[in-house]
JSON list of C-alpha atoms in Angstrom, two decimals:
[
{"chain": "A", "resi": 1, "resn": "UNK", "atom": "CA", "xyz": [59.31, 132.43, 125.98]},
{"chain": "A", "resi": 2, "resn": "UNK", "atom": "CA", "xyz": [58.44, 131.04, 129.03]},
{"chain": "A", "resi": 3, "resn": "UNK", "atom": "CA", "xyz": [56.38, 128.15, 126.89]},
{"chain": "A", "resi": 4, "resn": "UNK", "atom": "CA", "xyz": [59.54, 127.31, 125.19]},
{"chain": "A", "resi": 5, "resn": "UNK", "atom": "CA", "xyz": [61.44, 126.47, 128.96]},
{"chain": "A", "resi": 6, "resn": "UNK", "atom": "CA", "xyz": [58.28, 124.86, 130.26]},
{"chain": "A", "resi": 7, "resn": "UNK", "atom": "CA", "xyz": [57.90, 122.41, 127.07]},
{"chain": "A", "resi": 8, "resn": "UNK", "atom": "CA", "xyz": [54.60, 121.24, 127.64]},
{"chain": "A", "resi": 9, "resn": "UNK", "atom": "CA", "xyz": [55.08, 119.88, 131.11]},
{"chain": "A", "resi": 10, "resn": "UNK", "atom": "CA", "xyz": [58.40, 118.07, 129.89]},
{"chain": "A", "resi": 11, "resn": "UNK", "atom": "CA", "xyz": [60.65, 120.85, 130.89]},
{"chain": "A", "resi": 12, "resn": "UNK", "atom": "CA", "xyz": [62.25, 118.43, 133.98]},
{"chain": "A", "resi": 13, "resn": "UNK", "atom": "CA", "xyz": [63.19, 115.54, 131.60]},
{"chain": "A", "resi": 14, "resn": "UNK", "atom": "CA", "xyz": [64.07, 117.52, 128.60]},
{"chain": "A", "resi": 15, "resn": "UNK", "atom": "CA", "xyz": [66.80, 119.89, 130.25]},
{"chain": "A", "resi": 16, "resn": "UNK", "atom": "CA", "xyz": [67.75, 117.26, 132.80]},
{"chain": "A", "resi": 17, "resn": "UNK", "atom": "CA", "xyz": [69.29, 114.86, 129.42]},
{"chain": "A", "resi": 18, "resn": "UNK", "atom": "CA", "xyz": [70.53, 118.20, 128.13]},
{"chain": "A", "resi": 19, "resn": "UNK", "atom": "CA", "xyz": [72.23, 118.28, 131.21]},
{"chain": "A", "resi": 20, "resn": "UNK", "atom": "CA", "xyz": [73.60, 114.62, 131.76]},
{"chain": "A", "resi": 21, "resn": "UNK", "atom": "CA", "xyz": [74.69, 114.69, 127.81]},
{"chain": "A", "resi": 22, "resn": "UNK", "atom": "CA", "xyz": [76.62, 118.11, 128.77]},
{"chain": "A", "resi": 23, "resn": "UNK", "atom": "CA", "xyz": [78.47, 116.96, 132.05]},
{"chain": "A", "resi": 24, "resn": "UNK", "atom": "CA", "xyz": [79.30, 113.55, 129.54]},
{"chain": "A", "resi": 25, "resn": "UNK", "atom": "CA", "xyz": [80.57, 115.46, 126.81]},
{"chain": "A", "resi": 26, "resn": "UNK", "atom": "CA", "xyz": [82.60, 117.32, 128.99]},
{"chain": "A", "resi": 27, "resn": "UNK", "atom": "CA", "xyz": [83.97, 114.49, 131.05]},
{"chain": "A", "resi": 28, "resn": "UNK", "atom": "CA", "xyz": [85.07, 112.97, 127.67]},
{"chain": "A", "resi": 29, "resn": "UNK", "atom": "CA", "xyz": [86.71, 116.08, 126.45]},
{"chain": "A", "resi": 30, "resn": "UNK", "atom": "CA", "xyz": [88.52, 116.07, 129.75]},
{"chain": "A", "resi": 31, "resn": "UNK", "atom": "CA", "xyz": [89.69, 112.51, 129.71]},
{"chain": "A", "resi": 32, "resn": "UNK", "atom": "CA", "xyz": [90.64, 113.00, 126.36]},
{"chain": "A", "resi": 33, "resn": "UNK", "atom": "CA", "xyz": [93.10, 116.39, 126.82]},
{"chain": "A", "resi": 34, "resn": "UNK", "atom": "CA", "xyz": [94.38, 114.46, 129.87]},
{"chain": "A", "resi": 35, "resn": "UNK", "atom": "CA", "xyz": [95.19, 111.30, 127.99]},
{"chain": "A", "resi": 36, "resn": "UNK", "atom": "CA", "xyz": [96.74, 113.56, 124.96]},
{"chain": "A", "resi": 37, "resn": "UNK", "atom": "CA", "xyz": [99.17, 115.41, 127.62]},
{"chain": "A", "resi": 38, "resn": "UNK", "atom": "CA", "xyz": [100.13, 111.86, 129.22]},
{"chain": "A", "resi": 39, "resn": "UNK", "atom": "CA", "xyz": [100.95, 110.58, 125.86]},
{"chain": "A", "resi": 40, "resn": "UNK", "atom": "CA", "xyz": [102.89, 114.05, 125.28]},
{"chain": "A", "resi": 41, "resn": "UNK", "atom": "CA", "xyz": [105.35, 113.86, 128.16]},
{"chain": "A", "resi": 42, "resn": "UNK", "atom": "CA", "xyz": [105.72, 109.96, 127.43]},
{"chain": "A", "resi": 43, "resn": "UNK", "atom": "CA", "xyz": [106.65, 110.92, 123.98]},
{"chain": "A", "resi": 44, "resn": "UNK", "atom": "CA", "xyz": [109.23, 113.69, 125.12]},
{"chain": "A", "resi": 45, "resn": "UNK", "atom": "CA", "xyz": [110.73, 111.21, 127.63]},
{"chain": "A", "resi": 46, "resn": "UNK", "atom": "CA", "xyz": [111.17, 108.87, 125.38]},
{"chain": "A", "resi": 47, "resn": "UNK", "atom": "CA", "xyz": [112.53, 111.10, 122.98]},
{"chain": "A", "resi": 48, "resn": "UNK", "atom": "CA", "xyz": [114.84, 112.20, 125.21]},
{"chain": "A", "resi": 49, "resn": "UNK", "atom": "CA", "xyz": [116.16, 109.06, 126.57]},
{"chain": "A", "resi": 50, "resn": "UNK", "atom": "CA", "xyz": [116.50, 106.66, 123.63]},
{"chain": "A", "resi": 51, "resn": "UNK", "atom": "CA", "xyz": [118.70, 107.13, 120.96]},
{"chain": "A", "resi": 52, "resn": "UNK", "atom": "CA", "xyz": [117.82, 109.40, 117.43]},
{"chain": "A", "resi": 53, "resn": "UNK", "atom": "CA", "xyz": [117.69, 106.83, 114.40]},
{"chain": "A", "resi": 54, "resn": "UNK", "atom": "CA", "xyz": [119.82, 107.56, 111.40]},
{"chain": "A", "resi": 55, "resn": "UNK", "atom": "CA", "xyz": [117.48, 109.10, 108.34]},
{"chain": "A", "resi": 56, "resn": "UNK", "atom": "CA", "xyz": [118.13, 106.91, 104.89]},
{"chain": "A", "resi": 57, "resn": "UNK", "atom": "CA", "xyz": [120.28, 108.70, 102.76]},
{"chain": "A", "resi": 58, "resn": "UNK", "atom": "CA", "xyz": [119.23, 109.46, 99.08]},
{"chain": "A", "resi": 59, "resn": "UNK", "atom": "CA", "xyz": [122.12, 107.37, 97.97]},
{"chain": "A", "resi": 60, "resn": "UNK", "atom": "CA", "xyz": [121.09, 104.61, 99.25]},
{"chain": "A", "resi": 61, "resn": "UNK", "atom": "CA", "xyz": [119.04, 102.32, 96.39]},
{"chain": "A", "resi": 62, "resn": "UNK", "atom": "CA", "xyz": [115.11, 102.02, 97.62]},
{"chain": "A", "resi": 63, "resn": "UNK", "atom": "CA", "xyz": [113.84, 98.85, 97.69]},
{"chain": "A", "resi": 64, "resn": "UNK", "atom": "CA", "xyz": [113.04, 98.19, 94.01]},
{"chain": "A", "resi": 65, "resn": "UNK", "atom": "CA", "xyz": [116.61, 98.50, 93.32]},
{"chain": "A", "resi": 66, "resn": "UNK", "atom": "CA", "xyz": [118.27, 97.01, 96.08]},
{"chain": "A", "resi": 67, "resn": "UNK", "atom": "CA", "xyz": [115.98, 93.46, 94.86]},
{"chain": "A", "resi": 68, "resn": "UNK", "atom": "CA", "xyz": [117.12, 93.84, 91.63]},
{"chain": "A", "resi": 69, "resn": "UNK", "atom": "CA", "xyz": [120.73, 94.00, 92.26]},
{"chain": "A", "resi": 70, "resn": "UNK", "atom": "CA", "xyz": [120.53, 90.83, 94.25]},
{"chain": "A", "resi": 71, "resn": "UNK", "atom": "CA", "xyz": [118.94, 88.79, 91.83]},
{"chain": "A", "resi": 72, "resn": "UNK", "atom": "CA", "xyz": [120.95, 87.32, 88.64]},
{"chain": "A", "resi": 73, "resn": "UNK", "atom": "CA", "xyz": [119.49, 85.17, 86.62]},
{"chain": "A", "resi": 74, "resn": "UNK", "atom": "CA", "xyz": [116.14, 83.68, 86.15]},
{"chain": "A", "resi": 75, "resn": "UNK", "atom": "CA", "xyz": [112.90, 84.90, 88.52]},
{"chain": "A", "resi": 76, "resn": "UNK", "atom": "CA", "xyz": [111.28, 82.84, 90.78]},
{"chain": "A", "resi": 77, "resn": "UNK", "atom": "CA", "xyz": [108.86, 82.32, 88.28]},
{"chain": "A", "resi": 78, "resn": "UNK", "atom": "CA", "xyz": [110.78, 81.12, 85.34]},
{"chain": "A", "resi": 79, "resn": "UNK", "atom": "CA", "xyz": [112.88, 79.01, 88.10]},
{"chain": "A", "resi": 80, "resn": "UNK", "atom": "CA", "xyz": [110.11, 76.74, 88.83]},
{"chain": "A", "resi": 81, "resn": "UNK", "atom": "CA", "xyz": [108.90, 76.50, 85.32]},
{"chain": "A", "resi": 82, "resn": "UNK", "atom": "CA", "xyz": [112.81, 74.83, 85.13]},
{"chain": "A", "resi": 83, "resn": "UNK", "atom": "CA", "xyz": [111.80, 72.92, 87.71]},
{"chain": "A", "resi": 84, "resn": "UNK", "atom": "CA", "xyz": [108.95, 71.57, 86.25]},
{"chain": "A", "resi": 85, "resn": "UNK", "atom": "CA", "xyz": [110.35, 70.93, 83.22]},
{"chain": "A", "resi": 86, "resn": "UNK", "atom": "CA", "xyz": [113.62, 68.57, 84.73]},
{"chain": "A", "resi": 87, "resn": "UNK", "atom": "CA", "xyz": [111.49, 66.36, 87.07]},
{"chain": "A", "resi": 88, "resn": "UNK", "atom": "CA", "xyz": [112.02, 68.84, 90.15]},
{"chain": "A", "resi": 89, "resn": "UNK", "atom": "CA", "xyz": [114.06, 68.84, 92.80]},
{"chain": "A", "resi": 90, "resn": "UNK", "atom": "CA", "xyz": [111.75, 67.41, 95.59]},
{"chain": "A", "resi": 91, "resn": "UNK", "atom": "CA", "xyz": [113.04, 66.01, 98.87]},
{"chain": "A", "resi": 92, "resn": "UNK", "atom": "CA", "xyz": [112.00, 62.33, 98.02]},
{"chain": "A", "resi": 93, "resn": "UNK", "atom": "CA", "xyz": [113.45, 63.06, 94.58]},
{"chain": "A", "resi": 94, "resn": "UNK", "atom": "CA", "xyz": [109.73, 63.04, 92.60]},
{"chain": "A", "resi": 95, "resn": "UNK", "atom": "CA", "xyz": [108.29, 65.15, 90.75]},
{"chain": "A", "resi": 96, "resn": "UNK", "atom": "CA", "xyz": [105.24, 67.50, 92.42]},
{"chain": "A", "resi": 97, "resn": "UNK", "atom": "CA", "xyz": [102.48, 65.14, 91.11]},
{"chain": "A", "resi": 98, "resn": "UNK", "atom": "CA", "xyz": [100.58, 65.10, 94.33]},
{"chain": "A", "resi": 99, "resn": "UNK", "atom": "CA", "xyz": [99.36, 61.34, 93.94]},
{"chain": "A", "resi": 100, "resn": "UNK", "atom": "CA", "xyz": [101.63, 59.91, 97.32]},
{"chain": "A", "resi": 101, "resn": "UNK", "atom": "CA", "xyz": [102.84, 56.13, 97.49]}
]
């Protein structure tokens, strides 16, 4: 047993990094539970001070639906293939050829 702590003459730098990694590891574990009760009490202020948002109701339409009651008519899609096909409706009054005067 007393081979196993000696470690062939390498005891001294063996349990000394043992050592350094445990005070490390237990610095960061520290730092870490003091950092999560910070954030904790900033959380509870904050929950106490601002006020509680409304939830969605179920009524309301999600997002899908909502869209789709806005939009009559063609898709953006099918409106620029309309586009296309009258000369479009370009600021200069040209069609999108991309060859400029």
């Amino acid at each position: 047993m007393a081979d196993f702590f000696h470690m062939g003459g390498y005891a001294i730098y063996v349990w000394s990094s043992y050592g350094v990694a445990l005070v490390v590891l237990a610095g960061l574990l520290m730092a870490s539970l003091s950092g999560l009760r910070r954030k904790e009490r900033m959380l509870a202020t904050l929950e106490q001070t601002l006020p509680r948002r409304r939830r969605r109701s179920a009524a309301a339409p999600s997002g899908d639906e909502a869209g789709s009651t806005l939009h009559h008519g063609t898709t953006g899609k099918d409106k620029r293939a309309d586009d296309a096909t009258k000369g479009g409706d370009d600021a200069d009054g040209g069609s999108d050829g991309g060859g400029g005067e």
